[in-house]
PDB file of C-alpha atoms in Angstrom:
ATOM      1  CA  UNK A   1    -132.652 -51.713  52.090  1.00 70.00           C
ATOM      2  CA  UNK A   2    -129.967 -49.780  54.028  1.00 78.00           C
ATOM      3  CA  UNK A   3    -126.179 -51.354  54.651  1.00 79.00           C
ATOM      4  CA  UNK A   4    -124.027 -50.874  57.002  1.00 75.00           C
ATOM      5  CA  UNK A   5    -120.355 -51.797  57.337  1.00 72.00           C
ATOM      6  CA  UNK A   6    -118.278 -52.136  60.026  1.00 71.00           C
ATOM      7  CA  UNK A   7    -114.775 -52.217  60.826  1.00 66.00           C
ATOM      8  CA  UNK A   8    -112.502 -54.087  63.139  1.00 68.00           C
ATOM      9  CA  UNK A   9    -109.790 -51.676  64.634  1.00 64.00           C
ATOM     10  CA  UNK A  10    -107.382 -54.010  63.022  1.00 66.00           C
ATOM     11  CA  UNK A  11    -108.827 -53.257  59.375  1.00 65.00           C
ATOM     12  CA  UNK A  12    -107.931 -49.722  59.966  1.00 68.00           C
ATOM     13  CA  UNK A  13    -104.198 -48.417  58.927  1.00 70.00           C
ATOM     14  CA  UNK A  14    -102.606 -47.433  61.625  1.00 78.00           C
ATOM     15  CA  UNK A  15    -102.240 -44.021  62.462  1.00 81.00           C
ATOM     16  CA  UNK A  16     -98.015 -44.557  61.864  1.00 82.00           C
ATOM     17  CA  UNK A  17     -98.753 -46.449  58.961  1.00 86.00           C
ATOM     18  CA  UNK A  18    -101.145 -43.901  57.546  1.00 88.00           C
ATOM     19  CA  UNK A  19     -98.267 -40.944  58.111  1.00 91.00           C
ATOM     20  CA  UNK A  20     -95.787 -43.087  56.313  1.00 91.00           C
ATOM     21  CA  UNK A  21     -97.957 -43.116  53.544  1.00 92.00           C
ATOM     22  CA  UNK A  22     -98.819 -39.611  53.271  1.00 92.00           C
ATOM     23  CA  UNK A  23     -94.696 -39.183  53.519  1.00 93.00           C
ATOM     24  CA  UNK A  24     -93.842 -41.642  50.621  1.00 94.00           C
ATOM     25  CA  UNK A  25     -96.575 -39.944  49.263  1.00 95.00           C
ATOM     26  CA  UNK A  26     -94.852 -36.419  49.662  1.00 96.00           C
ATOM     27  CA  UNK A  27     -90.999 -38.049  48.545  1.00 96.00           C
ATOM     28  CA  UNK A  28     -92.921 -38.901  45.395  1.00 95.00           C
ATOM     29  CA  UNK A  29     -94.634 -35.672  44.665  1.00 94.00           C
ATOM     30  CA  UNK A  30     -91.144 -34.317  45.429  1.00 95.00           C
ATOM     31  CA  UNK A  31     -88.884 -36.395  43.340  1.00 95.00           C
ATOM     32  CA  UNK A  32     -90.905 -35.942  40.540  1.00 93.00           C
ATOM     33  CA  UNK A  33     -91.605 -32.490  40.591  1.00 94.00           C
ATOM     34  CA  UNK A  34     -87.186 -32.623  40.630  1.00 95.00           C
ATOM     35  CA  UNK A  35     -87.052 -34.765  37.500  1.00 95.00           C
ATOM     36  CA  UNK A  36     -89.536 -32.581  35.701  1.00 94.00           C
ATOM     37  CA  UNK A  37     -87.291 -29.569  36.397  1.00 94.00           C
ATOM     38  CA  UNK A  38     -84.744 -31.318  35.527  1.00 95.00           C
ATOM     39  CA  UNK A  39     -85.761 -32.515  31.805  1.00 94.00           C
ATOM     40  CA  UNK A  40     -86.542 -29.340  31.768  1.00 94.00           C
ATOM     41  CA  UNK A  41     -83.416 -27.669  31.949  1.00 95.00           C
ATOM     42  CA  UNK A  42     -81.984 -30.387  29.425  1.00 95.00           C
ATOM     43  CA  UNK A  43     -84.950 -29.060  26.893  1.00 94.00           C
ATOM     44  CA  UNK A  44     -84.156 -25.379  27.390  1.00 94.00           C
ATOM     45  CA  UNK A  45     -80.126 -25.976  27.070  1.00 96.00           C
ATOM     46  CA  UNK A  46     -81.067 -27.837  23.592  1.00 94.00           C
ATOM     47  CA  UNK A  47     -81.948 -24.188  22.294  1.00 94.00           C
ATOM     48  CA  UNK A  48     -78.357 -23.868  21.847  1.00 95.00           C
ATOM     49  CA  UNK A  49     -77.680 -26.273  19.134  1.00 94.00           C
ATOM     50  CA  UNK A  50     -78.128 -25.057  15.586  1.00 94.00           C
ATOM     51  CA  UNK A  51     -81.105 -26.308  13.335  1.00 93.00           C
ATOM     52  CA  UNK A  52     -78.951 -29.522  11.640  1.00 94.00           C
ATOM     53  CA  UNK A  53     -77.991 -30.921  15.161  1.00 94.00           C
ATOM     54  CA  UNK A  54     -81.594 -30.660  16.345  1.00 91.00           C
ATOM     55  CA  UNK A  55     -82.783 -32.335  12.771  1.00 88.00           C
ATOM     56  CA  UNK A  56     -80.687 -34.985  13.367  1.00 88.00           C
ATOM     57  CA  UNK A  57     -82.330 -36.159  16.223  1.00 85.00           C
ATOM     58  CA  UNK A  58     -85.504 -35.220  14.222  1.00 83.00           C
ATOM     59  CA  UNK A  59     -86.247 -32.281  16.272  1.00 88.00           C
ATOM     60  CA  UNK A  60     -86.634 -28.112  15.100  1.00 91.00           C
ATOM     61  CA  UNK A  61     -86.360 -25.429  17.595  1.00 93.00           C
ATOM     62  CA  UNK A  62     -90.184 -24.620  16.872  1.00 93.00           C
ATOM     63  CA  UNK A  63     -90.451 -27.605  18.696  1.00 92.00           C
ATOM     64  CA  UNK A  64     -88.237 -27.090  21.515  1.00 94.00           C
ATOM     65  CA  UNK A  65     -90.093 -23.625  21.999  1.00 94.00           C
ATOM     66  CA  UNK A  66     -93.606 -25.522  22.116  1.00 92.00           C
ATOM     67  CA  UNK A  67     -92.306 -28.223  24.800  1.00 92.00           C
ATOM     68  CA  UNK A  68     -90.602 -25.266  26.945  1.00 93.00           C
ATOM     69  CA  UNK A  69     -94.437 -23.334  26.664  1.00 93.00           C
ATOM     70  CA  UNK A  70     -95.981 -26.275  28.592  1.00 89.00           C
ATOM     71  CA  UNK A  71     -97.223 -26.023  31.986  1.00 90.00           C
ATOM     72  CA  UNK A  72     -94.432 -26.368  34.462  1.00 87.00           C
ATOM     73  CA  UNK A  73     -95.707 -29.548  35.761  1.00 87.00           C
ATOM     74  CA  UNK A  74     -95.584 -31.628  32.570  1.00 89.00           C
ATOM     75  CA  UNK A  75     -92.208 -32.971  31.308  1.00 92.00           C
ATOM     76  CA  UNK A  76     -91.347 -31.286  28.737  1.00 93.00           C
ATOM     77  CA  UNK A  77     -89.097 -34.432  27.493  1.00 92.00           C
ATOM     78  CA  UNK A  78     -91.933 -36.165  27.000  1.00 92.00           C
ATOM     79  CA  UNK A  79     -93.456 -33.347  25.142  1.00 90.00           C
ATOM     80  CA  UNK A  80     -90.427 -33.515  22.651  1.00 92.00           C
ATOM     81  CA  UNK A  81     -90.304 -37.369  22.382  1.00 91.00           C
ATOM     82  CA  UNK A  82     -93.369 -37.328  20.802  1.00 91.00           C
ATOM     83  CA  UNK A  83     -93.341 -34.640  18.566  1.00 89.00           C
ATOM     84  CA  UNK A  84     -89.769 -36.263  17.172  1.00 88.00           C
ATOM     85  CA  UNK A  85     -91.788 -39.693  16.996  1.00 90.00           C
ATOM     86  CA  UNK A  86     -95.137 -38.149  15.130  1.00 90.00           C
ATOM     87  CA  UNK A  87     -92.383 -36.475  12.463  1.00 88.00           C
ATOM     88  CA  UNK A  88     -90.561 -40.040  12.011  1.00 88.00           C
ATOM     89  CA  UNK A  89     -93.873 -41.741  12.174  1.00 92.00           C
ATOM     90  CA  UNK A  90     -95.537 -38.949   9.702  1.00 91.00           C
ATOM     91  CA  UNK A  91     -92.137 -38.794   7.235  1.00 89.00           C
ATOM     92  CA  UNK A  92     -92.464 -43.041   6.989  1.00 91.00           C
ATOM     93  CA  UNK A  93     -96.239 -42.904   6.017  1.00 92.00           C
ATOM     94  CA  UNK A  94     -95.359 -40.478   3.162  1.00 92.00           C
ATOM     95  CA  UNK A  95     -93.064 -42.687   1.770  1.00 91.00           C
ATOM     96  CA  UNK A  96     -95.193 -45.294   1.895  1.00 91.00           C
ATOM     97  CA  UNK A  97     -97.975 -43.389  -0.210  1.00 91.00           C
ATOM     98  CA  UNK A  98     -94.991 -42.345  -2.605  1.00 90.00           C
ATOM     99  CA  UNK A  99     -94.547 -45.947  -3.186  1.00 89.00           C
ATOM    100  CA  UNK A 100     -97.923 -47.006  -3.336  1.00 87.00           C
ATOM    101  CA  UNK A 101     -98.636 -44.464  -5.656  1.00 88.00           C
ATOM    102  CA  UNK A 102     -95.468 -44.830  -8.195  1.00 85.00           C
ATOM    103  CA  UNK A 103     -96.748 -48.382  -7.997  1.00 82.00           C
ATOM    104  CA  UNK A 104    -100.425 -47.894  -9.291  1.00 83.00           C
ATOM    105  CA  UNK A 105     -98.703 -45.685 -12.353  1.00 83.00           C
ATOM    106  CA  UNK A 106     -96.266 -48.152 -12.819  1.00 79.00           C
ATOM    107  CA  UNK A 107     -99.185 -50.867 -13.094  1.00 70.00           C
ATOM    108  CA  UNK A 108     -99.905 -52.049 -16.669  1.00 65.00           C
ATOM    109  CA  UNK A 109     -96.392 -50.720 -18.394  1.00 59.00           C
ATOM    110  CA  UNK A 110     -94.676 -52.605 -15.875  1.00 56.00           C
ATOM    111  CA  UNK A 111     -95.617 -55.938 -17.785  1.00 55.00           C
ATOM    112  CA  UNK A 112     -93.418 -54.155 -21.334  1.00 58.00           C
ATOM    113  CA  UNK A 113     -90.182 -53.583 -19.017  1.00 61.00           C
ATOM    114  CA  UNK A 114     -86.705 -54.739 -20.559  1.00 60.00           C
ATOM    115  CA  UNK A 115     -85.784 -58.129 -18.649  1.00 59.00           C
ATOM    116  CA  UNK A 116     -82.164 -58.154 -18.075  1.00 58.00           C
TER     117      UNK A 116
END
């Protein structure tokens, strides 16, 4: 079975509509590519703060180093966002086994503790 479809002239974008698009299009591609440079300059100008400044915000140059080696294209504030967020994330799961754990060897001798 073959199908064909047809069009009406009026389904069609017209041919200014259709060179608006591809210039949105173009402002977007443009605007972005901006931002990513941007973010990117921010990330390289972090290099100058010294390693307890960039802990703070849970961050170590080795990181800043591997967001900068990125492709150009990709943000490399995202890059760092997550790397600070898999540390936190990463740093709360260990203390979380810590506990669990001091818990289990806590277990039966925790019924003999001193009540106050």
């Amino acid at each position: 079975m073959t199908t064909f479809e047809t069009f009406t002239p009026e389904a069609r974008p017209s041919r200014g509509r259709t060179i608006l698009m591809v210039g949105a299009n173009l402002l977007v591609a443009v605007v972005t590519r901006v931002r990513v440079w941007k973010n990117r300059r921010e990330v390289a100008r972090l290099l100058q703060w010294d390693a307890h400044m960039l802990g703070d915000i849970g961050l170590t140059q080795g990181d800043v180093y591997s967001a900068l080696a990125t492709r150009a294209d990709e943000d490399a504030s995202v890059q760092l966002s997550m790397r600070s967020l898999e540390r936190r994330y990463a740093s709360h799961a260990q203390a979380r086994d810590r506990l669990a754990h001091a818990a289990e060897l806590r277990g039966p001798a925790a019924r003999y503790e001193r009540k106050a």
